[in-house]
Amino acid sequence: RLPKDGTAIPFVSDFFDFSIYIDAAPAVIETWYVERFMRLRATAFRDPAAYFHRYAQLDDEQAREQALQIWHTINLKNLEENILPTRQRARLILSKGTSHRIESVAFRILDDHVNHCVAGALASGDPAEAGAKSKELLEAVHRFARAR
């Protein structure tokens, strides 16, 4: 659990130069989990040595209920307590939609530049500084767009 008093605790991601967070709404991830569970029931779960083999013989309604129960008691809890808190540490956030396609990209260095440098330059009232920081931002956006 993360401390409620705001005390910073180290995460493994703090020791990486660049981190990527793949994001999706919890309801979307739940749907993916249930769909995958239902598909695996007809394939990998059939293997008697598989951990989830006990679910292979469930009918569709029982399997869907079991998948939702696992989702809500284990996977969603893990998402909320361990995964979502690391989102803010990522340098790149890729947000996926229901089709698994990336719908948005947040590059934290751009956010940092806008929130600190550009905002500070605008607040200073110095048109030259504001212009220079805005130009840096546009150049970064162009570099990012070309890299894609």
mmCIF file of C-alpha atoms in Angstrom:
data_model
loop_
_atom_site.group_PDB
_atom_site.id
_atom_site.type_symbol
_atom_site.label_atom_id
_atom_site.label_comp_id
_atom_site.label_asym_id
_atom_site.label_seq_id
_atom_site.Cartn_x
_atom_site.Cartn_y
_atom_site.Cartn_z
ATOM 1 C CA ARG A 1 0.000 0.000 0.000
ATOM 2 C CA LEU A 2 1.077 3.527 -0.734
ATOM 3 C CA PRO A 3 1.462 5.807 2.283
ATOM 4 C CA LYS A 4 -1.500 8.152 2.743
ATOM 5 C CA ASP A 5 0.703 11.002 4.006
ATOM 6 C CA GLY A 6 2.302 11.541 0.593
ATOM 7 C CA THR A 7 5.689 10.151 1.580
ATOM 8 C CA ALA A 8 7.557 9.091 -1.538
ATOM 9 C CA ILE A 9 8.514 5.441 -1.686
ATOM 10 C CA PRO A 10 10.706 4.025 -4.425
ATOM 11 C CA PHE A 11 9.209 1.975 -7.243
ATOM 12 C CA VAL A 12 11.130 -0.324 -9.549
ATOM 13 C CA SER A 13 10.281 2.090 -12.380
ATOM 14 C CA ASP A 14 12.310 4.797 -10.634
ATOM 15 C CA PHE A 15 15.452 2.902 -11.649
ATOM 16 C CA PHE A 16 14.703 2.902 -15.384
ATOM 17 C CA ASP A 17 15.673 5.713 -17.751
ATOM 18 C CA PHE A 18 12.420 5.460 -19.651
ATOM 19 C CA SER A 19 9.158 3.823 -18.718
ATOM 20 C CA ILE A 20 6.034 3.151 -20.738
ATOM 21 C CA TYR A 21 2.598 2.735 -19.215
ATOM 22 C CA ILE A 22 -0.112 1.102 -21.274
ATOM 23 C CA ASP A 23 -3.414 2.439 -20.032
ATOM 24 C CA ALA A 24 -7.066 1.549 -20.518
ATOM 25 C CA ALA A 25 -10.198 2.151 -18.525
ATOM 26 C CA PRO A 26 -10.779 -0.550 -15.883
ATOM 27 C CA ALA A 27 -14.133 -1.443 -17.473
ATOM 28 C CA VAL A 28 -12.376 -2.025 -20.803
ATOM 29 C CA ILE A 29 -9.707 -4.196 -19.167
ATOM 30 C CA GLU A 30 -12.458 -6.167 -17.427
ATOM 31 C CA THR A 31 -14.111 -6.855 -20.780
ATOM 32 C CA TRP A 32 -10.781 -7.972 -22.250
ATOM 33 C CA TYR A 33 -10.169 -10.258 -19.273
ATOM 34 C CA VAL A 34 -13.583 -11.925 -19.514
ATOM 35 C CA GLU A 35 -13.276 -12.359 -23.301
ATOM 36 C CA ARG A 36 -9.813 -13.894 -22.928
ATOM 37 C CA PHE A 37 -10.996 -16.178 -20.116
ATOM 38 C CA MET A 38 -13.842 -17.412 -22.329
ATOM 39 C CA ARG A 39 -11.468 -18.055 -25.272
ATOM 40 C CA LEU A 40 -8.911 -19.861 -23.112
ATOM 41 C CA ARG A 41 -11.651 -22.060 -21.695
ATOM 42 C CA ALA A 42 -11.906 -23.673 -25.124
ATOM 43 C CA THR A 43 -8.139 -23.951 -25.641
ATOM 44 C CA ALA A 44 -5.435 -23.809 -22.956
ATOM 45 C CA PHE A 45 -7.796 -24.629 -20.075
ATOM 46 C CA ARG A 46 -8.431 -28.024 -21.706
ATOM 47 C CA ASP A 47 -4.892 -29.133 -20.804
ATOM 48 C CA PRO A 48 -5.203 -31.244 -17.629
ATOM 49 C CA ALA A 49 -1.905 -29.776 -16.379
ATOM 50 C CA ALA A 50 -3.130 -26.180 -16.733
ATOM 51 C CA TYR A 51 -3.806 -24.239 -13.542
ATOM 52 C CA PHE A 52 -7.200 -23.121 -14.886
ATOM 53 C CA HIS A 53 -8.193 -26.600 -16.159
ATOM 54 C CA ARG A 54 -10.946 -26.757 -13.533
ATOM 55 C CA TYR A 55 -12.816 -24.034 -15.467
ATOM 56 C CA ALA A 56 -12.810 -25.818 -18.836
ATOM 57 C CA GLN A 57 -16.047 -27.696 -18.157
ATOM 58 C CA LEU A 58 -18.094 -24.733 -16.930
ATOM 59 C CA ASP A 59 -21.007 -23.651 -19.100
ATOM 60 C CA ASP A 60 -20.884 -20.139 -20.580
ATOM 61 C CA GLU A 61 -22.820 -18.464 -17.773
ATOM 62 C CA GLN A 62 -20.782 -20.176 -15.031
ATOM 63 C CA ALA A 63 -17.525 -19.350 -16.806
ATOM 64 C CA ARG A 64 -18.496 -15.693 -17.212
ATOM 65 C CA GLU A 65 -19.451 -15.482 -13.511
ATOM 66 C CA GLN A 66 -16.152 -17.131 -12.525
ATOM 67 C CA ALA A 67 -14.144 -14.776 -14.740
ATOM 68 C CA LEU A 68 -15.884 -11.750 -13.219
ATOM 69 C CA GLN A 69 -15.321 -13.070 -9.719
ATOM 70 C CA ILE A 70 -11.580 -13.503 -10.412
ATOM 71 C CA TRP A 71 -11.464 -10.077 -12.040
ATOM 72 C CA HIS A 72 -13.117 -8.287 -9.114
ATOM 73 C CA THR A 73 -11.343 -10.089 -6.273
ATOM 74 C CA ILE A 74 -7.830 -10.379 -7.722
ATOM 75 C CA ASN A 75 -7.111 -8.523 -10.944
ATOM 76 C CA LEU A 76 -9.037 -5.295 -10.334
ATOM 77 C CA LYS A 77 -7.637 -5.094 -6.818
ATOM 78 C CA ASN A 78 -4.108 -5.533 -8.215
ATOM 79 C CA LEU A 79 -4.783 -2.886 -10.868
ATOM 80 C CA GLU A 80 -6.025 -0.357 -8.319
ATOM 81 C CA GLU A 81 -3.439 -1.009 -5.609
ATOM 82 C CA ASN A 82 -0.279 -1.790 -7.561
ATOM 83 C CA ILE A 83 -0.515 -0.802 -11.216
ATOM 84 C CA LEU A 84 -2.514 2.444 -11.424
ATOM 85 C CA PRO A 85 -0.305 4.199 -8.822
ATOM 86 C CA THR A 86 2.687 3.797 -11.171
ATOM 87 C CA ARG A 87 0.982 5.611 -14.083
ATOM 88 C CA GLN A 88 2.171 9.032 -12.952
ATOM 89 C CA ARG A 89 5.790 7.855 -13.030
ATOM 90 C CA ALA A 90 5.730 6.804 -16.701
ATOM 91 C CA ARG A 91 7.499 8.949 -19.287
ATOM 92 C CA LEU A 92 5.179 7.705 -22.058
ATOM 93 C CA ILE A 93 1.531 6.766 -21.568
ATOM 94 C CA LEU A 94 -0.242 4.887 -24.337
ATOM 95 C CA SER A 95 -4.008 4.801 -23.841
ATOM 96 C CA LYS A 96 -5.862 1.967 -25.515
ATOM 97 C CA GLY A 97 -9.516 1.727 -26.438
ATOM 98 C CA THR A 98 -11.874 -1.218 -26.603
ATOM 99 C CA SER A 99 -10.341 -2.446 -29.887
ATOM 100 C CA HIS A 100 -6.843 -2.580 -28.292
ATOM 101 C CA ARG A 101 -5.759 0.240 -30.612
ATOM 102 C CA ILE A 102 -3.816 3.133 -29.150
ATOM 103 C CA GLU A 103 -6.156 6.104 -28.976
ATOM 104 C CA SER A 104 -3.898 8.637 -27.310
ATOM 105 C CA VAL A 105 -0.266 9.210 -26.474
ATOM 106 C CA ALA A 106 1.022 11.319 -23.602
ATOM 107 C CA PHE A 107 4.712 12.074 -23.659
ATOM 108 C CA ARG A 108 5.546 13.334 -20.207
ATOM 109 C CA ILE A 109 8.497 15.454 -21.278
ATOM 110 C CA LEU A 110 6.094 17.509 -23.400
ATOM 111 C CA ASP A 111 3.677 17.830 -20.487
ATOM 112 C CA ASP A 112 6.523 18.865 -18.187
ATOM 113 C CA HIS A 113 7.735 21.444 -20.691
ATOM 114 C CA VAL A 114 4.251 22.940 -21.098
ATOM 115 C CA ASN A 115 3.432 22.902 -17.395
ATOM 116 C CA HIS A 116 6.730 24.337 -16.222
ATOM 117 C CA CYS A 117 8.733 26.071 -18.915
ATOM 118 C CA VAL A 118 6.036 27.456 -21.196
ATOM 119 C CA ALA A 119 3.669 28.326 -18.356
ATOM 120 C CA GLY A 120 6.504 30.012 -16.440
ATOM 121 C CA ALA A 121 7.586 31.991 -19.489
ATOM 122 C CA LEU A 122 4.032 33.159 -20.142
ATOM 123 C CA ALA A 123 3.563 34.106 -16.479
ATOM 124 C CA SER A 124 6.803 36.112 -16.543
ATOM 125 C CA GLY A 125 5.305 38.514 -19.050
ATOM 126 C CA ASP A 126 8.502 38.446 -21.137
ATOM 127 C CA PRO A 127 7.376 37.987 -24.772
ATOM 128 C CA ALA A 128 10.853 36.877 -25.903
ATOM 129 C CA GLU A 129 11.050 34.164 -23.237
ATOM 130 C CA ALA A 130 7.469 33.032 -23.958
ATOM 131 C CA GLY A 131 8.256 32.883 -27.660
ATOM 132 C CA ALA A 132 11.454 30.895 -27.109
ATOM 133 C CA LYS A 133 9.736 28.339 -24.843
ATOM 134 C CA SER A 134 6.798 28.030 -27.243
ATOM 135 C CA LYS A 135 9.230 27.444 -30.107
ATOM 136 C CA GLU A 136 11.016 24.720 -28.069
ATOM 137 C CA LEU A 137 7.659 23.066 -27.459
ATOM 138 C CA LEU A 138 6.689 23.109 -31.128
ATOM 139 C CA GLU A 139 10.087 21.700 -32.117
ATOM 140 C CA ALA A 140 9.653 18.881 -29.600
ATOM 141 C CA VAL A 141 6.181 18.112 -30.936
ATOM 142 C CA HIS A 142 7.521 18.034 -34.506
ATOM 143 C CA ARG A 143 10.355 15.694 -33.492
ATOM 144 C CA PHE A 144 7.875 13.453 -31.715
ATOM 145 C CA ALA A 145 5.501 13.420 -34.702
ATOM 146 C CA ARG A 146 8.345 12.562 -37.122
ATOM 147 C CA ALA A 147 9.455 9.675 -34.886
ATOM 148 C CA ARG A 148 6.053 8.055 -35.244
#
